[in-house]
Tab-separated table of C-alpha atoms in Angstrom:
chain	number	residue	atom	x	y	z
A	1	MET	CA	29.058	4.268	21.173
A	2	TYR	CA	27.431	6.902	23.085
A	3	CYS	CA	24.975	8.576	20.990
A	4	GLU	CA	21.533	7.357	20.197
A	5	GLY	CA	20.897	9.876	18.355
A	6	ASP	CA	43.749	25.756	15.359
A	7	SER	CA	45.651	23.238	17.081
A	8	TRP	CA	44.494	23.133	20.592
A	9	GLY	CA	45.311	19.320	20.632
A	10	PHE	CA	48.716	17.737	20.703
A	11	TYR	CA	49.863	14.235	20.108
A	12	LEU	CA	50.936	12.235	23.269
A	13	PRO	CA	54.707	12.413	23.717
A	14	MET	CA	56.571	9.257	23.136
A	15	SER	CA	57.502	9.342	26.827
A	16	LEU	CA	54.185	8.964	27.888
A	17	ARG	CA	53.128	6.326	25.255
A	18	SER	CA	56.041	4.156	26.342
A	19	MET	CA	55.418	4.705	30.153
A	20	GLY	CA	55.502	1.617	32.183
A	21	SER	CA	52.231	2.673	33.876
A	22	ASP	CA	49.564	0.172	32.945
A	23	PRO	CA	46.664	2.677	33.499
A	24	MET	CA	48.521	5.199	30.976
A	25	LYS	CA	48.869	2.462	28.546
A	26	ARG	CA	45.420	1.614	28.785
A	27	VAL	CA	44.255	5.192	28.296
A	28	VAL	CA	46.534	5.703	25.300
A	29	LYS	CA	45.256	2.340	23.730
A	30	LEU	CA	41.514	3.145	24.308
A	31	ALA	CA	42.053	6.848	22.947
A	32	SER	CA	43.485	5.521	19.863
A	33	GLU	CA	40.764	2.965	19.018
A	34	SER	CA	37.918	5.254	17.927
A	35	ALA	CA	37.841	8.522	15.958
A	36	VAL	CA	36.234	10.253	19.009
A	37	VAL	CA	36.939	9.146	22.575
A	38	ILE	CA	35.626	10.819	25.673
A	39	PHE	CA	36.658	9.882	29.102
A	40	SER	CA	33.774	10.568	31.422
A	41	VAL	CA	32.264	10.300	34.793
A	42	SER	CA	28.566	9.390	34.587
A	43	SER	CA	27.494	11.900	37.159
A	44	CYS	CA	29.488	14.867	35.826
A	45	CYS	CA	27.314	17.643	33.998
A	46	MET	CA	30.319	18.896	32.102
A	47	CYS	CA	30.756	15.349	30.746
A	48	HIS	CA	27.207	15.222	29.893
A	49	ALA	CA	27.576	18.461	28.040
A	50	ALA	CA	30.499	17.190	26.174
A	51	LYS	CA	28.780	14.054	25.141
A	52	ARG	CA	25.760	16.035	24.033
A	53	LEU	CA	27.780	18.517	21.985
A	54	PHE	CA	29.315	15.647	19.924
A	55	CYS	CA	26.046	13.910	19.492
A	56	GLY	CA	24.222	17.067	18.317
A	57	MET	CA	27.023	17.550	15.614
A	58	GLY	CA	26.192	14.001	14.264
A	59	VAL	CA	29.307	12.424	15.840
A	60	ASN	CA	29.039	9.045	17.781
A	61	PRO	CA	31.889	9.283	20.475
A	62	THR	CA	33.088	6.258	22.090
A	63	VAL	CA	32.587	7.122	25.928
A	64	TYR	CA	34.385	5.512	28.823
A	65	GLU	CA	32.558	6.017	32.135
A	66	LEU	CA	35.321	5.840	34.683
A	67	ASP	CA	33.130	5.510	37.593
A	68	GLN	CA	31.584	2.205	35.987
A	69	ASP	CA	35.090	0.643	35.237
A	70	PRO	CA	36.845	-1.321	37.926
A	71	ARG	CA	40.096	0.408	36.857
A	72	GLY	CA	38.505	3.674	36.363
A	73	LYS	CA	40.167	5.379	39.287
A	74	GLU	CA	43.645	4.444	38.043
A	75	MET	CA	42.702	5.785	34.585
A	76	GLU	CA	41.525	9.045	36.167
A	77	MET	CA	44.749	9.350	37.987
A	78	ALA	CA	46.576	8.736	34.454
A	79	LEU	CA	44.590	11.469	32.817
A	80	THR	CA	45.188	14.041	35.615
A	81	THR	CA	48.972	13.168	35.171
A	82	LEU	CA	48.613	13.537	31.411
A	83	LEU	CA	46.993	16.981	31.699
A	84	GLY	CA	48.799	18.251	34.702
A	85	ASN	CA	45.671	19.496	36.504
A	86	SER	CA	42.967	18.173	39.074
A	87	GLN	CA	40.142	18.197	36.597
A	88	PRO	CA	40.562	14.820	34.688
A	89	VAL	CA	37.023	14.641	33.035
A	90	PRO	CA	35.796	15.009	30.587
A	91	ILE	CA	38.908	14.435	28.474
A	92	VAL	CA	38.395	14.216	24.630
A	93	PHE	CA	40.605	12.526	22.066
A	94	ILE	CA	39.876	13.019	18.295
A	95	GLY	CA	41.800	10.722	15.998
A	96	GLY	CA	44.026	9.437	18.748
A	97	LYS	CA	45.084	13.066	19.467
A	98	LEU	CA	44.379	14.708	22.854
A	99	ILE	CA	42.221	17.759	22.654
A	100	GLY	CA	41.878	18.204	26.263
A	101	ALA	CA	39.059	19.086	28.743
A	102	MET	CA	35.798	20.833	28.013
A	103	ASP	CA	37.328	24.364	27.924
A	104	ARG	CA	39.640	23.357	24.967
A	105	VAL	CA	36.767	21.479	23.186
A	106	MET	CA	34.530	24.592	23.418
A	107	ALA	CA	37.212	26.843	22.276
A	108	SER	CA	37.966	24.617	19.170
A	109	HIS	CA	34.180	24.425	18.516
A	110	ILE	CA	33.820	28.372	18.759
A	111	ASN	CA	37.070	29.202	16.671
A	112	GLY	CA	35.990	26.626	13.975
A	113	THR	CA	38.766	24.156	14.402
A	114	LEU	CA	36.670	21.344	15.884
A	115	VAL	CA	34.764	20.213	12.627
A	116	PRO	CA	38.090	20.093	10.516
A	117	LEU	CA	39.600	17.839	13.291
A	118	LEU	CA	36.421	15.499	13.264
A	119	LYS	CA	36.496	15.282	9.412
A	120	GLU	CA	40.256	14.514	9.521
A	121	ALA	CA	39.633	11.698	12.023
A	122	GLY	CA	36.700	10.395	10.052
A	123	ALA	CA	34.153	11.147	12.680
A	124	LEU	CA	32.178	13.675	10.652
A	125	TRP	CA	31.534	13.486	6.805
A	126	LEU	CA	29.725	16.674	5.911
């Protein structure tokens, strides 16, 4: 856990879940193990902002710091493949559902769909 204190998302397609790529399988497995999962890089300011957003809401996300994982670069490449862009972090999953990068998280927060997603995943009770 990290904290001490609309339908933007989509489920991972079966073709990606069953992909033979070990890093992709690891990403999918890790993303489904907790209510809120953030793939991050410790020196990334947007990653820090994402973590603080959830902590400020009373959510304790599970954070995977890719730069501190021996296989982090491989997982980062898998996330890039998954999103189809060059900005692989921060990437947020809620309830095993890919929400996306910080732009999607903030859009969901602003339009009021983030809290219901968190409640549905069991990450937020109020």
